[in-house]
Short mmCIF file of C-alpha atoms and ligand atoms in Angstrom, two decimals:
data_model
loop_
_atom_site.label_atom_id
_atom_site.label_comp_id
_atom_site.label_asym_id
_atom_site.label_seq_id
_atom_site.Cartn_x
_atom_site.Cartn_y
_atom_site.Cartn_z
CA MET L 1 0.30 -79.33 -134.75
CA SER L 2 -0.29 -76.79 -132.02
CA PRO L 3 -2.89 -77.28 -129.35
CA THR L 4 -4.99 -74.47 -130.86
CA ASP L 5 -5.53 -76.13 -134.07
CA VAL L 6 -7.38 -79.46 -132.67
CA THR L 7 -9.96 -80.33 -135.12
CA GLY L 8 -13.65 -80.15 -134.21
CA VAL L 9 -13.36 -77.04 -131.72
CA PRO L 10 -15.32 -73.96 -132.70
CA SER L 11 -13.37 -70.78 -133.21
CA ALA L 12 -12.83 -68.47 -130.28
CA VAL L 13 -15.19 -66.04 -132.07
CA GLU L 14 -18.00 -68.24 -132.32
CA ILE L 15 -17.70 -69.33 -128.73
CA LEU L 16 -17.64 -65.73 -127.64
CA GLN L 17 -20.78 -64.95 -129.77
CA ARG L 18 -22.86 -67.61 -128.27
CA LEU L 19 -21.96 -66.74 -124.75
CA ILE L 20 -22.68 -63.02 -125.61
CA ARG L 21 -26.18 -63.91 -126.84
CA ILE L 22 -27.27 -65.19 -123.55
CA ASP L 23 -28.32 -62.21 -121.36
CA THR L 24 -26.78 -62.94 -118.11
CA SER L 25 -27.29 -59.37 -116.76
CA ASN L 26 -26.67 -59.26 -112.89
CA PRO L 27 -29.18 -58.26 -111.32
CA PRO L 28 -30.94 -60.32 -111.76
CA GLY L 29 -28.14 -62.68 -112.85
CA ASN L 30 -30.06 -65.55 -114.30
CA GLU L 31 -26.96 -67.55 -115.45
CA ARG L 32 -29.05 -70.82 -115.71
CA GLU L 33 -29.46 -70.59 -119.34
CA CYS L 34 -25.74 -69.82 -120.09
CA ALA L 35 -24.88 -72.76 -117.66
CA LEU L 36 -27.20 -75.25 -119.51
CA TRP L 37 -25.74 -74.20 -122.91
CA LEU L 38 -21.96 -74.47 -121.63
CA LYS L 39 -23.06 -78.03 -119.96
CA SER L 40 -24.16 -79.25 -123.28
CA PHE L 41 -21.31 -77.77 -125.23
CA LEU L 42 -18.78 -79.34 -122.63
CA ASP L 43 -20.97 -82.73 -122.98
CA ASP L 44 -20.55 -82.49 -126.82
CA HIS L 45 -16.86 -82.42 -126.66
CA GLY L 46 -16.65 -85.23 -123.87
CA VAL L 47 -15.45 -82.86 -121.23
CA ALA L 48 -16.69 -84.13 -117.82
CA ASN L 49 -18.68 -81.47 -115.86
CA GLN L 50 -21.48 -80.62 -113.30
CA ILE L 51 -23.65 -77.91 -112.72
CA LEU L 52 -24.08 -76.56 -109.21
CA HIS L 53 -26.18 -73.95 -107.56
CA PRO L 54 -27.16 -72.88 -103.82
CA PRO L 55 -30.48 -75.01 -103.09
CA GLU L 56 -32.37 -71.76 -102.41
CA ALA L 57 -31.13 -70.31 -105.82
CA PRO L 58 -31.75 -72.59 -108.55
CA HIS L 59 -31.12 -69.99 -111.33
CA ARG L 60 -27.79 -68.96 -109.92
CA THR L 61 -26.07 -71.76 -111.60
CA SER L 62 -22.33 -72.43 -111.91
CA VAL L 63 -20.52 -75.07 -114.06
CA VAL L 64 -17.35 -76.93 -113.17
CA ALA L 65 -15.54 -79.07 -115.85
CA ARG L 66 -12.58 -81.16 -115.61
CA VAL L 67 -10.01 -82.69 -118.12
CA ALA L 68 -7.70 -85.25 -116.86
CA GLY L 69 -3.79 -84.55 -117.13
CA ARG L 70 -0.69 -86.72 -117.25
CA GLY L 71 -0.03 -86.26 -113.45
CA GLU L 72 3.09 -84.34 -113.95
CA ALA L 73 1.83 -81.07 -112.33
CA PRO L 74 -0.76 -79.79 -109.83
CA PRO L 75 -4.35 -79.36 -111.14
CA LEU L 76 -4.62 -75.78 -112.54
CA LEU L 77 -7.96 -73.86 -112.11
CA LEU L 78 -9.31 -71.66 -114.88
CA GLN L 79 -12.00 -69.45 -113.20
CA GLY L 80 -14.25 -67.13 -115.08
CA HIS L 81 -17.67 -65.55 -114.32
CA MET L 82 -20.69 -65.94 -116.65
CA ASP L 83 -22.64 -63.01 -115.38
CA VAL L 84 -22.33 -59.48 -116.67
CA VAL L 85 -23.49 -55.82 -115.58
CA SER L 86 -26.53 -54.31 -116.85
CA VAL L 87 -26.87 -52.11 -119.92
CA HIS L 88 -29.42 -50.24 -118.56
CA GLY L 89 -29.31 -46.43 -119.33
CA GLN L 90 -26.43 -46.95 -121.97
CA ARG L 91 -26.55 -46.23 -125.67
CA TRP L 92 -24.75 -48.73 -127.65
CA SER L 93 -24.05 -48.55 -131.56
CA HIS L 94 -24.59 -52.42 -131.59
CA GLU L 95 -27.30 -54.18 -129.86
CA PRO L 96 -25.41 -55.49 -126.66
CA PHE L 97 -26.51 -59.03 -126.77
CA SER L 98 -25.99 -59.46 -130.59
CA GLY L 99 -22.20 -60.66 -130.63
CA ASP L 100 -21.94 -58.52 -133.73
CA ILE L 101 -18.79 -58.45 -135.61
CA ALA L 102 -17.71 -55.24 -136.93
CA ASP L 103 -14.36 -53.18 -137.24
CA GLY L 104 -12.40 -56.40 -136.49
CA CYS L 105 -14.13 -56.68 -133.07
CA VAL L 106 -16.90 -58.87 -131.60
CA TRP L 107 -19.26 -56.53 -129.86
CA GLY L 108 -21.38 -57.01 -126.81
CA ARG L 109 -21.77 -56.87 -123.06
CA GLY L 110 -19.29 -59.35 -121.45
CA ALA L 111 -16.89 -58.92 -124.58
CA VAL L 112 -14.09 -58.16 -122.18
CA ASP L 113 -15.74 -58.48 -118.71
CA MET L 114 -15.58 -61.54 -119.00
CA LYS L 115 -17.15 -63.78 -121.56
CA GLY L 116 -13.97 -62.98 -123.62
CA GLY L 117 -11.70 -64.35 -121.10
CA LEU L 118 -14.02 -67.32 -120.48
CA THR L 119 -14.01 -68.17 -124.11
CA MET L 120 -10.09 -68.44 -123.83
CA MET L 121 -10.48 -70.79 -121.09
CA LEU L 122 -13.26 -72.77 -122.64
CA HIS L 123 -11.46 -73.19 -125.84
CA ALA L 124 -8.24 -74.02 -124.09
CA LEU L 125 -9.99 -76.74 -122.11
CA ILE L 126 -11.95 -78.42 -124.91
CA SER L 127 -9.01 -78.50 -127.12
CA ALA L 128 -7.04 -80.14 -124.19
CA GLN L 129 -9.64 -82.81 -124.08
CA ARG L 130 -9.61 -83.34 -127.78
CA SER L 131 -6.07 -83.25 -128.29
CA GLU L 132 -4.02 -86.56 -128.25
CA GLN L 133 -1.62 -85.11 -125.87
CA PRO L 134 -3.21 -84.48 -122.26
CA PRO L 135 -2.09 -81.37 -120.27
CA PRO L 136 0.73 -81.78 -117.49
CA GLY L 137 -1.94 -81.70 -114.74
CA ASP L 138 -5.68 -81.79 -114.47
CA LEU L 139 -7.48 -78.80 -115.90
CA ILE L 140 -10.40 -77.50 -113.91
CA LEU L 141 -12.95 -74.99 -115.40
CA ALA L 142 -15.08 -73.09 -112.88
CA ALA L 143 -17.61 -70.91 -114.88
CA VAL L 144 -19.54 -69.12 -111.93
CA ALA L 145 -22.56 -67.18 -111.28
CA ASP L 146 -22.72 -63.77 -109.35
CA GLU L 147 -19.37 -62.41 -109.52
CA GLU L 148 -20.51 -58.83 -110.48
CA LEU L 149 -22.50 -58.41 -107.20
CA GLY L 150 -19.97 -60.29 -104.80
CA GLY L 151 -19.74 -63.85 -105.83
CA ARG L 152 -21.73 -65.33 -102.80
CA GLN L 153 -24.04 -67.42 -105.04
CA GLY L 154 -21.13 -68.55 -107.31
CA ALA L 155 -17.53 -68.57 -106.24
CA ALA L 156 -18.24 -68.31 -102.71
CA TYR L 157 -20.86 -71.19 -102.60
CA LEU L 158 -18.41 -73.57 -104.61
CA VAL L 159 -15.57 -72.83 -102.24
CA THR L 160 -17.69 -73.39 -99.06
CA GLU L 161 -19.99 -76.25 -100.06
CA HIS L 162 -17.81 -78.00 -102.68
CA PRO L 163 -14.22 -77.43 -101.85
CA HIS L 164 -13.19 -80.90 -102.71
CA ILE L 165 -13.57 -80.23 -106.35
CA PHE L 166 -10.34 -78.02 -105.90
CA GLU L 167 -8.23 -80.07 -104.01
CA SER L 168 -4.52 -79.82 -104.49
CA VAL L 169 -5.03 -76.65 -106.64
CA LYS L 170 -2.37 -74.01 -106.00
CA HIS L 171 -2.91 -71.49 -108.84
CA ALA L 172 -5.81 -70.29 -110.82
CA PHE L 173 -6.12 -68.11 -113.92
CA GLY L 174 -8.63 -65.32 -113.66
CA GLU L 175 -9.80 -62.06 -114.89
CA ILE L 176 -7.94 -58.68 -115.13
CA GLY L 177 -4.64 -59.23 -116.57
CA GLY L 178 -2.49 -59.72 -119.48
CA PHE L 179 -3.70 -56.93 -121.93
CA THR L 180 -1.59 -54.43 -123.01
CA VAL L 181 -1.34 -51.01 -121.40
CA HIS L 182 0.28 -48.48 -123.56
CA ILE L 183 2.69 -45.94 -121.26
CA ARG L 184 4.99 -43.51 -123.29
CA GLY L 185 5.42 -45.70 -125.91
CA GLN L 186 6.17 -48.76 -124.04
CA ARG L 187 3.79 -51.72 -124.02
CA PHE L 188 3.04 -53.16 -120.61
CA TYR L 189 1.01 -56.17 -119.47
CA PRO L 190 -0.27 -55.98 -115.99
CA ILE L 191 -1.16 -59.36 -114.46
CA MET L 192 -3.48 -59.21 -111.36
CA VAL L 193 -1.74 -60.74 -108.40
CA ALA L 194 -3.61 -58.89 -105.61
CA GLU L 195 -6.90 -57.08 -104.79
CA LYS L 196 -7.89 -54.66 -102.13
CA HIS L 197 -10.40 -55.96 -99.74
CA ILE L 198 -13.60 -54.38 -98.72
CA CYS L 199 -14.68 -52.72 -95.55
CA ARG L 200 -18.32 -51.09 -95.40
CA ILE L 201 -18.80 -48.71 -92.39
CA ARG L 202 -21.95 -46.99 -91.66
CA VAL L 203 -21.33 -43.65 -89.66
CA THR L 204 -24.33 -42.13 -88.02
CA PHE L 205 -23.90 -38.60 -87.16
CA LEU L 206 -25.99 -37.31 -84.12
CA GLY L 207 -27.30 -33.75 -83.18
CA ASP L 208 -30.28 -31.95 -81.90
CA GLY L 209 -33.59 -32.20 -84.00
CA GLY L 210 -35.97 -29.42 -83.96
CA HIS L 211 -38.54 -27.40 -86.11
CA GLY L 212 -37.42 -26.34 -89.78
CA SER L 213 -38.81 -22.87 -88.93
CA GLN L 214 -35.91 -22.12 -86.30
CA ILE L 215 -32.37 -21.41 -86.84
CA HIS L 216 -29.82 -24.27 -86.05
CA SER L 217 -26.35 -25.04 -86.03
CA ASP L 218 -24.26 -28.00 -85.40
CA THR L 219 -26.99 -30.30 -86.40
CA ALA L 220 -26.46 -34.21 -87.43
CA MET L 221 -26.68 -32.82 -91.07
CA SER L 222 -24.02 -30.28 -90.87
CA ARG L 223 -21.98 -32.62 -88.96
CA ALA L 224 -21.98 -35.16 -91.72
CA ALA L 225 -21.40 -32.22 -94.19
CA ARG L 226 -18.16 -31.18 -92.46
CA ALA L 227 -17.02 -34.93 -92.24
CA LEU L 228 -17.54 -35.48 -95.91
CA ARG L 229 -15.53 -32.60 -96.63
CA ARG L 230 -12.74 -33.76 -94.44
CA MET L 231 -12.79 -36.97 -96.38
CA GLU L 232 -12.08 -35.14 -99.58
CA ARG L 233 -9.10 -33.27 -98.40
CA ARG L 234 -7.53 -35.90 -95.66
CA HIS L 235 -6.87 -39.37 -96.77
CA PRO L 236 -5.35 -42.43 -95.04
CA PRO L 237 -1.41 -42.58 -95.27
CA PHE L 238 0.71 -44.00 -98.28
CA LYS L 239 1.57 -47.14 -97.63
CA ILE L 240 4.04 -49.60 -99.89
CA VAL L 241 3.18 -53.02 -100.14
CA ASP L 242 4.97 -55.90 -102.02
CA ALA L 243 2.71 -56.05 -105.11
CA THR L 244 2.92 -52.17 -105.83
CA ARG L 245 6.80 -52.14 -105.40
CA ALA L 246 7.10 -55.12 -107.87
CA MET L 247 5.03 -53.37 -110.25
CA LEU L 248 6.86 -50.05 -110.04
CA GLU L 249 10.26 -51.75 -110.25
CA GLY L 250 9.08 -53.70 -113.34
CA MET L 251 8.09 -50.37 -114.96
CA MET L 252 11.24 -48.45 -113.91
CA GLY L 253 13.43 -50.60 -115.90
CA ALA L 254 11.41 -50.24 -119.01
CA LEU L 255 10.62 -46.51 -119.01
CA GLY L 256 12.98 -43.55 -119.33
CA ALA L 257 15.09 -41.98 -116.86
CA ARG L 258 12.71 -39.20 -116.05
CA GLU L 259 9.90 -41.67 -115.33
CA ALA L 260 12.05 -43.79 -113.44
CA VAL L 261 12.88 -40.94 -111.04
CA ALA L 262 9.18 -40.40 -110.37
CA LEU L 263 8.55 -43.99 -109.84
CA ARG L 264 11.67 -44.26 -107.36
CA MET L 265 10.02 -41.30 -105.46
CA ALA L 266 6.74 -42.99 -105.33
CA LEU L 267 8.17 -45.80 -103.49
CA ASN L 268 8.99 -43.42 -100.61
CA PRO L 269 5.80 -42.95 -98.54
CA ALA L 270 7.21 -39.59 -97.85
CA THR L 271 7.44 -38.52 -101.39
CA THR L 272 4.82 -40.71 -102.99
CA GLY L 273 2.24 -37.65 -103.13
CA MET L 274 4.86 -35.60 -104.86
CA ALA L 275 5.58 -38.44 -107.32
CA LEU L 276 1.88 -39.04 -108.12
CA ALA L 277 1.55 -35.05 -108.99
CA MET L 278 4.32 -35.42 -111.41
CA MET L 279 2.84 -38.38 -113.18
CA GLY L 280 -0.12 -36.37 -114.19
CA ASP L 281 -3.73 -36.94 -113.64
CA LYS L 282 -4.31 -39.86 -115.85
CA VAL L 283 -1.49 -42.03 -114.37
CA ALA L 284 -1.94 -40.78 -110.70
CA LYS L 285 -5.53 -41.70 -110.81
CA MET L 286 -4.62 -45.28 -111.84
CA LEU L 287 -2.04 -45.65 -109.45
CA GLU L 288 -3.01 -43.90 -106.31
CA PRO L 289 -5.40 -46.77 -104.85
CA MET L 290 -2.46 -49.08 -104.89
CA PHE L 291 -0.73 -46.80 -102.23
CA ARG L 292 -3.21 -46.26 -99.81
CA ASP L 293 -6.45 -47.43 -98.11
CA THR L 294 -9.52 -45.44 -99.27
CA ILE L 295 -12.62 -44.00 -98.02
CA SER L 296 -15.44 -43.28 -100.15
CA PRO L 297 -18.86 -42.04 -99.12
CA THR L 298 -21.48 -43.67 -101.26
CA ILE L 299 -24.88 -43.45 -99.66
CA ILE L 300 -26.38 -40.76 -97.41
CA SER L 301 -29.75 -40.77 -95.83
CA GLY L 302 -31.34 -38.53 -93.03
CA GLY L 303 -34.49 -36.59 -92.58
CA GLN L 304 -37.91 -37.99 -93.34
CA GLN L 305 -40.17 -34.87 -93.04
CA GLU L 306 -39.67 -31.39 -94.81
CA ASN L 307 -40.20 -29.24 -91.67
CA ALA L 308 -38.22 -31.26 -89.00
CA ILE L 309 -34.50 -31.24 -88.62
CA PRO L 310 -33.35 -34.88 -88.41
CA SER L 311 -31.33 -35.96 -85.05
CA GLU L 312 -29.56 -38.57 -87.17
CA VAL L 313 -27.90 -38.58 -90.67
CA GLN L 314 -26.34 -41.83 -92.01
CA VAL L 315 -23.51 -42.07 -94.36
CA LEU L 316 -22.18 -45.36 -95.83
CA LEU L 317 -18.44 -45.60 -96.43
CA ASP L 318 -17.22 -47.96 -99.13
CA CYS L 319 -13.69 -48.60 -97.77
CA ARG L 320 -10.98 -50.51 -99.78
CA LEU L 321 -7.85 -52.05 -97.88
CA LEU L 322 -4.39 -52.69 -99.08
CA PRO L 323 -3.10 -56.36 -98.36
CA GLY L 324 -2.07 -56.20 -94.81
CA SER L 325 -4.17 -53.32 -93.48
CA SER L 326 -6.88 -54.34 -90.94
CA GLN L 327 -10.45 -53.51 -89.79
CA SER L 328 -9.03 -51.63 -86.72
CA ASP L 329 -6.72 -49.54 -89.01
CA ILE L 330 -9.45 -48.14 -91.27
CA VAL L 331 -11.96 -47.63 -88.12
CA ARG L 332 -9.37 -45.56 -86.86
CA GLN L 333 -9.03 -43.40 -89.86
CA VAL L 334 -12.81 -43.10 -90.12
CA MET L 335 -12.88 -42.13 -86.44
CA SER L 336 -10.47 -39.35 -86.90
CA LEU L 337 -12.43 -38.05 -89.72
CA VAL L 338 -16.16 -38.00 -88.39
CA GLY L 339 -15.36 -36.37 -85.04
CA ASP L 340 -17.30 -36.53 -81.92
CA ASN L 341 -21.16 -37.12 -82.10
CA ALA L 342 -20.84 -39.86 -84.49
CA GLU L 343 -21.38 -43.71 -84.05
CA ILE L 344 -19.36 -46.06 -86.33
CA TYR L 345 -20.79 -49.41 -87.28
CA VAL L 346 -18.79 -51.92 -89.54
CA GLU L 347 -21.46 -53.63 -91.69
CA ARG L 348 -19.14 -55.82 -93.76
CA TYR L 349 -15.40 -56.63 -93.58
CA GLU L 350 -13.83 -59.24 -95.99
CA ASP L 351 -10.40 -60.35 -94.89
CA GLY L 352 -8.04 -60.23 -97.45
CA PRO L 353 -4.52 -62.28 -97.57
CA PRO L 354 -1.89 -60.09 -95.59
CA THR L 355 0.76 -60.92 -98.17
CA VAL L 356 0.78 -61.53 -101.65
CA ASP L 357 1.96 -64.53 -103.75
CA MET L 358 3.89 -63.85 -106.95
CA THR L 359 5.62 -67.16 -107.38
CA LEU L 360 3.87 -67.86 -110.88
CA MET L 361 4.57 -64.18 -112.20
CA PRO L 362 8.12 -64.96 -113.83
CA TYR L 363 6.32 -67.88 -115.68
CA LEU L 364 3.53 -65.64 -116.96
CA ALA L 365 5.84 -62.75 -117.72
CA ASP L 366 8.04 -64.98 -119.92
CA LEU L 367 5.19 -66.27 -121.84
CA ILE L 368 3.71 -62.82 -122.46
CA GLU L 369 7.21 -61.21 -123.36
CA THR L 370 7.89 -64.14 -125.84
CA ALA L 371 4.53 -63.55 -127.36
CA ASP L 372 4.89 -59.82 -127.72
CA PRO L 373 8.70 -59.25 -127.91
CA GLY L 374 9.77 -55.79 -126.52
CA SER L 375 6.93 -55.65 -123.90
CA LYS L 376 7.30 -55.90 -120.28
CA ALA L 377 4.74 -57.91 -117.99
CA ILE L 378 4.24 -56.44 -114.64
CA PRO L 379 2.50 -57.40 -111.39
CA TYR L 380 -0.57 -55.39 -110.67
CA MET L 381 -3.13 -54.94 -107.67
CA VAL L 382 -6.78 -54.01 -108.61
CA ALA L 383 -8.56 -51.39 -106.80
CA GLY L 384 -11.75 -53.23 -106.97
CA GLY L 385 -12.45 -57.04 -106.01
CA THR L 386 -12.89 -60.06 -108.00
CA ASP L 387 -13.77 -63.84 -107.19
CA ALA L 388 -9.98 -64.26 -106.66
CA LYS L 389 -10.83 -63.45 -103.03
CA TRP L 390 -13.33 -66.62 -102.55
CA PHE L 391 -10.60 -69.00 -104.29
CA HIS L 392 -7.99 -67.46 -101.94
CA HIS L 393 -10.20 -68.89 -99.03
CA ILE L 394 -9.17 -72.37 -99.88
CA GLY L 395 -5.60 -71.53 -100.58
CA ILE L 396 -5.75 -70.81 -104.14
CA ASP L 397 -3.72 -67.84 -105.81
CA THR L 398 -5.44 -66.41 -108.59
CA TYR L 399 -3.23 -64.39 -111.40
CA GLY L 400 -5.20 -62.15 -113.87
CA PHE L 401 -4.45 -63.94 -117.24
CA THR L 402 -6.69 -63.43 -119.87
CA PRO L 403 -4.15 -62.01 -122.55
CA MET L 404 -4.96 -59.65 -125.10
CA ARG L 405 -2.66 -57.71 -127.35
CA LEU L 406 -4.11 -54.40 -127.91
CA PRO L 407 -3.38 -51.34 -130.39
CA ALA L 408 -2.46 -48.18 -128.63
CA ASP L 409 -5.64 -46.44 -129.35
CA LEU L 410 -7.96 -48.71 -127.50
CA ASP L 411 -8.30 -48.29 -123.53
CA LEU L 412 -9.46 -51.64 -122.52
CA MET L 413 -10.11 -50.63 -119.02
CA ALA L 414 -12.45 -47.78 -120.12
CA LEU L 415 -14.66 -50.66 -121.69
CA PHE L 416 -15.40 -52.62 -118.64
CA HIS L 417 -19.07 -52.20 -117.59
CA ALA L 418 -19.26 -49.38 -120.32
CA ALA L 419 -21.35 -49.13 -123.53
CA ASP L 420 -19.93 -50.43 -126.80
CA GLU L 421 -17.88 -53.05 -124.88
CA ARG L 422 -16.27 -54.98 -127.62
CA ILE L 423 -12.92 -57.09 -128.01
CA PRO L 424 -10.70 -56.99 -131.07
CA ILE L 425 -10.78 -60.36 -132.74
CA ASP L 426 -7.00 -60.38 -132.94
CA ALA L 427 -6.87 -59.89 -129.31
CA LEU L 428 -9.10 -62.61 -128.65
CA ASN L 429 -7.07 -65.22 -130.66
CA PHE L 430 -3.83 -63.93 -129.15
CA GLY L 431 -5.28 -64.67 -125.63
CA THR L 432 -6.68 -68.05 -126.88
CA ALA L 433 -3.22 -69.12 -128.11
CA LEU L 434 -1.42 -67.96 -125.15
CA MET L 435 -3.91 -69.63 -122.75
CA HIS L 436 -3.13 -72.96 -124.49
CA LYS L 437 0.58 -72.50 -124.13
CA ALA L 438 0.09 -71.40 -120.47
CA ILE L 439 -1.68 -74.50 -119.43
CA TYR L 440 0.46 -76.83 -121.40
CA ASN L 441 3.70 -75.36 -120.01
CA TYR L 442 2.51 -75.13 -116.44
CA ARG L 443 4.39 -77.32 -113.71
CA GLY L 444 3.27 -75.66 -110.69
ZN1 ZN C 1 -15.29 -59.35 -114.48
#
């Protein structure tokens, strides 16, 4: 009997439908209903669990559950978020909180980000509890609140206030990874091993104010405009970090000679730009953030009165840094772009790990490549951020591992946060089976 067939455990499809039907849109991120449902579901299956929330935010509830192992491996963390992004302003062909089944898929907000992945984890956890054979090490499930808005009330709260729960954990499985990406007829499975870290910088451009009826040059506004233009043309330099190198080297062996030449060129910062241009817009757009720190203006404000020239204009920059890049690196870059007459203030800086752990990569690659023969698993760095950063604070390395075998015509990344989010039932079952295997063969 395979551990996927443990009797009395609802199917992955049923679990996912239940999760989708609880609206956990963040904001406001009222995860409590979902957490309470999870608690009773875990109770029903005899899994020890507790619900936790910051004292000032009783509705931002997370659930932590634990299944005892045989003591032959360190405890393994399965971490997933319950909250989802809003569906506001989107047109859906199926009601987004229905969990409808159509065209071989389960539809709804969170189907891929990430109630689908959470379902795989839950199914594996409950099956392990009910199975006659315990897993090699303890299994810990952290179903958390607030990931979509930064995780402060979810994962960050757990690791700061309840770190003892995660004692001795070295590795976690989390979101973003293990799904098929089809490139030139080859099936790749990126597994997230690293993410960029965030620096938010406020730039205040200064200039002379005055009356709107007069002729002005070199105002705060025109200085901001020139700087914004420069940001579009001049980018931080290319850097090759370990995770990117490992990803490209993995791809090289699996693609044709022509593609391999471009990938090799990309690994030399002097020719990265040329290589990206050779790869075409779609691939370049996906890969470029892995080669450089990025600076993106996101909010601009200035001027209050329609007939007065403002003497200050503020621009907020959303900067994303590669592992190993520091706050002073990015501040230097920003200074070179904004010119004189501008003040720089770092509003938020999240330190990231300087190097990337990839020790579990061969293990996960082997599982995936065995489950989908002829495919290739590669390490991957996400341009955005996930809860992995919070768990890293207590020494846990997260691998993006919610496996899904997908057909070539389904672009999973395009479904994240989008209308008509859905997951093929085959992919959900593929991931659930592989999750079981991954936890039962894990040895640390
Ligand atoms: Zn997510």
